[in-house]
Short mmCIF file of C-alpha atoms in Angstrom, two decimals:
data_model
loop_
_atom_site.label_atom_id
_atom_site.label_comp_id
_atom_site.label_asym_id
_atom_site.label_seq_id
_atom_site.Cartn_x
_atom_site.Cartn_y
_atom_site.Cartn_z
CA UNK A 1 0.00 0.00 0.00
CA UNK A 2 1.91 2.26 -0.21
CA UNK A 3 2.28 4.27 -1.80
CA UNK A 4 3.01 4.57 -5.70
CA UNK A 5 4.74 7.01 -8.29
CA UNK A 6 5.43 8.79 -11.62
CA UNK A 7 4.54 10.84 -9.85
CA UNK A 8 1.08 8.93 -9.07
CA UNK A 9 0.38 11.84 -6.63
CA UNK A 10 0.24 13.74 -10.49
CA UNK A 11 -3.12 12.25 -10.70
CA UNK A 12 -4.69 13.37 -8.45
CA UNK A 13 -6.72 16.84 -9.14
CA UNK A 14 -5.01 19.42 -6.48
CA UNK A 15 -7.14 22.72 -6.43
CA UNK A 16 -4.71 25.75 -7.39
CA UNK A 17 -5.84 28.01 -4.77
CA UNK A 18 -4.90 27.90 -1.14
CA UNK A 19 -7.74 28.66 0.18
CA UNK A 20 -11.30 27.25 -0.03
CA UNK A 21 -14.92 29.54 0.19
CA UNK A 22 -17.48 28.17 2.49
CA UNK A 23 -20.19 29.54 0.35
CA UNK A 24 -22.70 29.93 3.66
CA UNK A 25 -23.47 33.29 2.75
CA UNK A 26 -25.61 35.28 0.22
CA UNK A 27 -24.14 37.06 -2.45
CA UNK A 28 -24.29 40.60 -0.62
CA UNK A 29 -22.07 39.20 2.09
CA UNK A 30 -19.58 38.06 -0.27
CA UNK A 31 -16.33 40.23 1.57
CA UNK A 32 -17.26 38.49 4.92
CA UNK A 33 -16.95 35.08 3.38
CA UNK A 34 -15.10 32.19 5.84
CA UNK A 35 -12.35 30.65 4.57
CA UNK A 36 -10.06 28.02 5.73
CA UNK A 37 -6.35 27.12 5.35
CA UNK A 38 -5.16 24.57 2.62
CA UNK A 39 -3.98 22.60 6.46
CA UNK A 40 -7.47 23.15 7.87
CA UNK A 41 -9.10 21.43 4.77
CA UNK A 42 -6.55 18.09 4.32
CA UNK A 43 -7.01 17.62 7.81
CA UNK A 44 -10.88 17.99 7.17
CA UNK A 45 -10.79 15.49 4.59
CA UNK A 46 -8.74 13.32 6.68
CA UNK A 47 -11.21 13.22 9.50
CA UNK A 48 -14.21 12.66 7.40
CA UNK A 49 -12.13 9.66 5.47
CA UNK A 50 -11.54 8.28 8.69
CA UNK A 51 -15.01 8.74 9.99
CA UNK A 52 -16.33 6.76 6.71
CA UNK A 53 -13.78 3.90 7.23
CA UNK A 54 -15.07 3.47 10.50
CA UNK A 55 -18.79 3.52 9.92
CA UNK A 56 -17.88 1.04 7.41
CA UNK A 57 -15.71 -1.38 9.19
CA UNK A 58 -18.42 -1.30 12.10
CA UNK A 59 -21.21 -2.04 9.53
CA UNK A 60 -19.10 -4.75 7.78
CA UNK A 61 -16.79 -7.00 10.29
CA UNK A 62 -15.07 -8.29 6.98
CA UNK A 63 -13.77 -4.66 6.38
CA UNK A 64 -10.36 -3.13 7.74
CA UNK A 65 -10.35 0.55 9.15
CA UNK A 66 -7.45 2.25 7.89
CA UNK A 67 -5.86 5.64 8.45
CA UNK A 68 -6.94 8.33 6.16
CA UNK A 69 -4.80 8.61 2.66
CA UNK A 70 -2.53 11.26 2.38
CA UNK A 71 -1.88 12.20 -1.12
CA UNK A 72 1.38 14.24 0.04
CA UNK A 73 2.86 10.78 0.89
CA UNK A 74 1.81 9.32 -2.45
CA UNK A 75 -0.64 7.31 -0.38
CA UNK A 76 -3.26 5.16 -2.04
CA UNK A 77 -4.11 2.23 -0.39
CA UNK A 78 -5.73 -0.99 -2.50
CA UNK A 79 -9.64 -1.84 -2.21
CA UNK A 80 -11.03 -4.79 -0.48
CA UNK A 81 -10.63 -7.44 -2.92
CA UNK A 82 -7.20 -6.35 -3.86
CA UNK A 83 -6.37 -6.54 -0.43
CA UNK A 84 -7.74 -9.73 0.57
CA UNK A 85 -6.59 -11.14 -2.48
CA UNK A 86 -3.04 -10.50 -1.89
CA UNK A 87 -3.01 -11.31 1.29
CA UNK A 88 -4.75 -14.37 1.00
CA UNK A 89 -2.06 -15.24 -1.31
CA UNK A 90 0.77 -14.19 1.59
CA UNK A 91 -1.47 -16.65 3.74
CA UNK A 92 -0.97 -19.51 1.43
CA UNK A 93 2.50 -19.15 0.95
CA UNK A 94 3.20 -19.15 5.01
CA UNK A 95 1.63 -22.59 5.39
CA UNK A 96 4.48 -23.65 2.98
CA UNK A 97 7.13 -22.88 5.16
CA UNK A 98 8.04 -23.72 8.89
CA UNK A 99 8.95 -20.42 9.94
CA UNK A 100 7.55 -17.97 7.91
CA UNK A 101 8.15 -14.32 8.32
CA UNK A 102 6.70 -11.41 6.19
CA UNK A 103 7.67 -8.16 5.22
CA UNK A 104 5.53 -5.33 4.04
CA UNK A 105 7.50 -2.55 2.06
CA UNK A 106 5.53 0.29 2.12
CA UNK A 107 1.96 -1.19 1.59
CA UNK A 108 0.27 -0.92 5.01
CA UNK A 109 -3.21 -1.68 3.72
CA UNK A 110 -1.82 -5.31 3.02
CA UNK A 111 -0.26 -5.43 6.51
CA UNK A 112 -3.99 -4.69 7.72
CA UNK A 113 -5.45 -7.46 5.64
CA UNK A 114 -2.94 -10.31 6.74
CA UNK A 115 -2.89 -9.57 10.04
CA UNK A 116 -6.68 -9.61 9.83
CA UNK A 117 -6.81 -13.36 7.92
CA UNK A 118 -3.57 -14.56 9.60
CA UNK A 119 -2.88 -12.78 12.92
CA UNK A 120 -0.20 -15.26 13.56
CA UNK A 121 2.07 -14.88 11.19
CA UNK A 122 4.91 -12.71 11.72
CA UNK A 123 4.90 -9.51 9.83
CA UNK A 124 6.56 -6.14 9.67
CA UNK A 125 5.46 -3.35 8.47
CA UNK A 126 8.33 -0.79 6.76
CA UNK A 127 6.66 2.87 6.30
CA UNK A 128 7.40 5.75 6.33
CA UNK A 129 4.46 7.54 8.21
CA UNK A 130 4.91 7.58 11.20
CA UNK A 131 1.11 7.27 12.31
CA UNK A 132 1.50 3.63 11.30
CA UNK A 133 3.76 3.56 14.80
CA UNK A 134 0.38 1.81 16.41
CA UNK A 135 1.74 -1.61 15.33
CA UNK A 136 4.15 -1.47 17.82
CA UNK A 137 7.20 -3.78 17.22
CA UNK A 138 5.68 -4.80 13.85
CA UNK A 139 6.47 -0.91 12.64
CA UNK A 140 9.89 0.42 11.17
CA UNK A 141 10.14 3.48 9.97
CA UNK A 142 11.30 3.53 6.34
CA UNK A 143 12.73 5.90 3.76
CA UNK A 144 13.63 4.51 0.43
CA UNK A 145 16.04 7.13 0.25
CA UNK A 146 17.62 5.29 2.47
CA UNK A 147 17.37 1.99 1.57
CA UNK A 148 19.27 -0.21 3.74
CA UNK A 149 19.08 2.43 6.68
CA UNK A 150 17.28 -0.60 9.02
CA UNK A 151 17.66 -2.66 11.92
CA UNK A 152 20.59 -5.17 11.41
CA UNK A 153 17.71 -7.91 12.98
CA UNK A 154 16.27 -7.22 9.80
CA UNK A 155 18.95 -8.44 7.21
CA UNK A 156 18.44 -11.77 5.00
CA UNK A 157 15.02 -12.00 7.82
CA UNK A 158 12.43 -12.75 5.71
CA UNK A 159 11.59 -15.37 3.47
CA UNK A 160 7.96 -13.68 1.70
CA UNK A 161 8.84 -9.69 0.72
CA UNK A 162 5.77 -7.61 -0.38
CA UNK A 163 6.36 -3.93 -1.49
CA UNK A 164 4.94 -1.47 -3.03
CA UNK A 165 7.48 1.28 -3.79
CA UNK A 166 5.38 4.96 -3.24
CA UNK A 167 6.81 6.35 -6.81
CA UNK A 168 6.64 5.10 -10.37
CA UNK A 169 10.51 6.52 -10.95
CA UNK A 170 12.91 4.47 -12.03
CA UNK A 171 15.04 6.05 -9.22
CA UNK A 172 12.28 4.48 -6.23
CA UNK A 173 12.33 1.06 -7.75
CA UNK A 174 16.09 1.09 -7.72
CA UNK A 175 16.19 1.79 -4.06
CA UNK A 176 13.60 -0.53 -2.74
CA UNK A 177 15.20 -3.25 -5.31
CA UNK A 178 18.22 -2.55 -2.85
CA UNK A 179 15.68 -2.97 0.43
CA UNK A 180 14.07 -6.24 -1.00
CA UNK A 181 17.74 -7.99 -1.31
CA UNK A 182 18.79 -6.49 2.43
CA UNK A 183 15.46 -7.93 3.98
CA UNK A 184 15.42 -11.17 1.75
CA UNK A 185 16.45 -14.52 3.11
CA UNK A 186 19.32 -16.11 0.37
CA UNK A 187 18.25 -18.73 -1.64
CA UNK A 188 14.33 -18.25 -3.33
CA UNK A 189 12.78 -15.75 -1.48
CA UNK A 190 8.67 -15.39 -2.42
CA UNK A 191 8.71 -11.83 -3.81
CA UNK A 192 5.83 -9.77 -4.44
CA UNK A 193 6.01 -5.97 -6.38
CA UNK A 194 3.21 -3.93 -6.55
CA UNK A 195 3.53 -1.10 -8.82
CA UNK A 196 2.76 0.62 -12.28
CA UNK A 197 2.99 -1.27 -15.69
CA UNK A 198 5.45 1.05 -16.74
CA UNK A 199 7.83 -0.63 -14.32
CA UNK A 200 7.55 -4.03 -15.82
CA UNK A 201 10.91 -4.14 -17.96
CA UNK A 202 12.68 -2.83 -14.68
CA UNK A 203 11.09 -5.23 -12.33
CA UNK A 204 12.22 -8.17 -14.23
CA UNK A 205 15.55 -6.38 -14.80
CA UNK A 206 16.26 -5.41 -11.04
CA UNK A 207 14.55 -8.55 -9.89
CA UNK A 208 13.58 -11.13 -11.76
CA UNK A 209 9.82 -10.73 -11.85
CA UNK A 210 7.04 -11.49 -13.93
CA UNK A 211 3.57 -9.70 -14.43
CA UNK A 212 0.51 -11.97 -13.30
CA UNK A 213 -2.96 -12.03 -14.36
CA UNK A 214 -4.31 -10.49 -11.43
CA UNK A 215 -5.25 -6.74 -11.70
CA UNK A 216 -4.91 -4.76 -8.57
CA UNK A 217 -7.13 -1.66 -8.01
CA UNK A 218 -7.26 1.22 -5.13
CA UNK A 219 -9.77 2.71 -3.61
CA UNK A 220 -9.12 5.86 -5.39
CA UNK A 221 -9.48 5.95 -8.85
CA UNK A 222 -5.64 6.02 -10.38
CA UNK A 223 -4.59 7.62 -14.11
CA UNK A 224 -1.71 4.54 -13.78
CA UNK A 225 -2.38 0.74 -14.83
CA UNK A 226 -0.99 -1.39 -11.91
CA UNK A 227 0.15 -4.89 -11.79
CA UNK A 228 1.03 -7.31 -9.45
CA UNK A 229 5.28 -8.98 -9.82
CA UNK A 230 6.15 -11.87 -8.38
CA UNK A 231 9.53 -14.00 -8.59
CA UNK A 232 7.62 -17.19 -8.40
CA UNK A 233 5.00 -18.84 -10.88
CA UNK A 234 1.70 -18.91 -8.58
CA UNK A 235 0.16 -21.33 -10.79
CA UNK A 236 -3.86 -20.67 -10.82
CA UNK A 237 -3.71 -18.63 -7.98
CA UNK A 238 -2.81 -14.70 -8.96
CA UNK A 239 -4.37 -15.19 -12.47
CA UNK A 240 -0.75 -17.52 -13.43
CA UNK A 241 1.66 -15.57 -14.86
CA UNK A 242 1.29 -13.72 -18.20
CA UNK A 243 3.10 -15.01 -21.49
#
């Protein structure tokens, strides 16, 4: 969830002006109008997102409440049945192994979903806002600026990566490429990429990976056509891989 970039955040329809009118008033009164900071309306927005996602998850037990999107961060986070798809597919691939620990690059609505379907597996969540800090021990604060600027407990830790790089740039990929291969455990790591179809050449470059069937969508409407990379075949599950 993270996040995702060419800018993706370029997408999004940002008013030009600062300021907003509250148009409470009649026309004659149009000097006295209220109007609130550019702050005062993201954090607005970010109440009344959060406010939904609550109603929602406490009319529907199969939903996740998340934190509200912030498009600053290039935050976007996946809908339901992207979310339970993918980490459905995490799920499976844990019962493979004996000791299976996860790692979550940057996509914290998948972290939401697997801890929801599989509360026992071990997962940690690597983001970079820090209001994600409510996971306790399962949050470390990222920057893939800074891509191997982690906990040494974390090196060659996990055998399933999942990430989501927040930008579409060739630069961001780069970087968390470097991240994945600090945080993956040698020999055949399960890797998952979600990120723009644009990035296929360099995902299979930097990585090894291969597009699958399987279409992920946000809960925000994107410009960008997204795809799900992994470095196994998934066979039926995922949609296979494509030719």
């Amino acid at each position: 969830m993270t996040s995702a970039e060419a800018n993706v955040g370029e997408e999004l329809e940002i008013p030009e002006s600062n300021t907003v009118v509250v148009d409470d008033a009649s026309e004659d009164d149009d000097d006295d109008l209220p109007m609130l900071s550019s702050q005062a309306i993201e954090a607005l927005k970010e109440l009344i997102a959060k406010q939904d996602r609550e109603l929602a998850a406490a009319d529907d037990p199969e939903e996740v409440a998340l934190v509200a999107e912030d498009w600053r961060l290039s935050q976007f986070w996946y809908d339901r049945q992207t979310a339970e798809t993918i980490a459905a597919e995490v799920a499976t691939l844990c019962e493979t192994l004996s000791s299976p620990r996860v790692s979550c690059i940057a996509c914290p609505t998948l972290y939401a979903y697997l801890k929801k379907i599989a509360p026992g597996v071990p997962a940690q969540l690597l983001e970079f806002d820090k209001r994600f800090e409510q996971y306790g021990t399962e949050f470390t604060f990222y920057d893939y600026n800074q891509p191997e600027d982690l906990p040494s407990s974390l090196k060659h830790s996990f055998q399933i990566v999942v990430a989501d790089p927040p930008y579409l740039s060739k630069e961001c990929l780069e970087k968390v490429a470097e991240t994945i291969r600090f945080l993956s455990r040698p020999g055949e790591p399960y890797l998952l990429l979600l990120t723009g179809e644009v990035q296929k050449d360099l995902a299979a470059e930097l990585l090894g990976l291969r597009p699958c069937g399987f279409r992920p969508q946000h809960s925000s409407k994107l410009g960008n056509e997204f795809r799900l990379f992994t470095s196994y075949n998934p066979g039926a599950r995922l949609g296979g891989w494509d030719n």
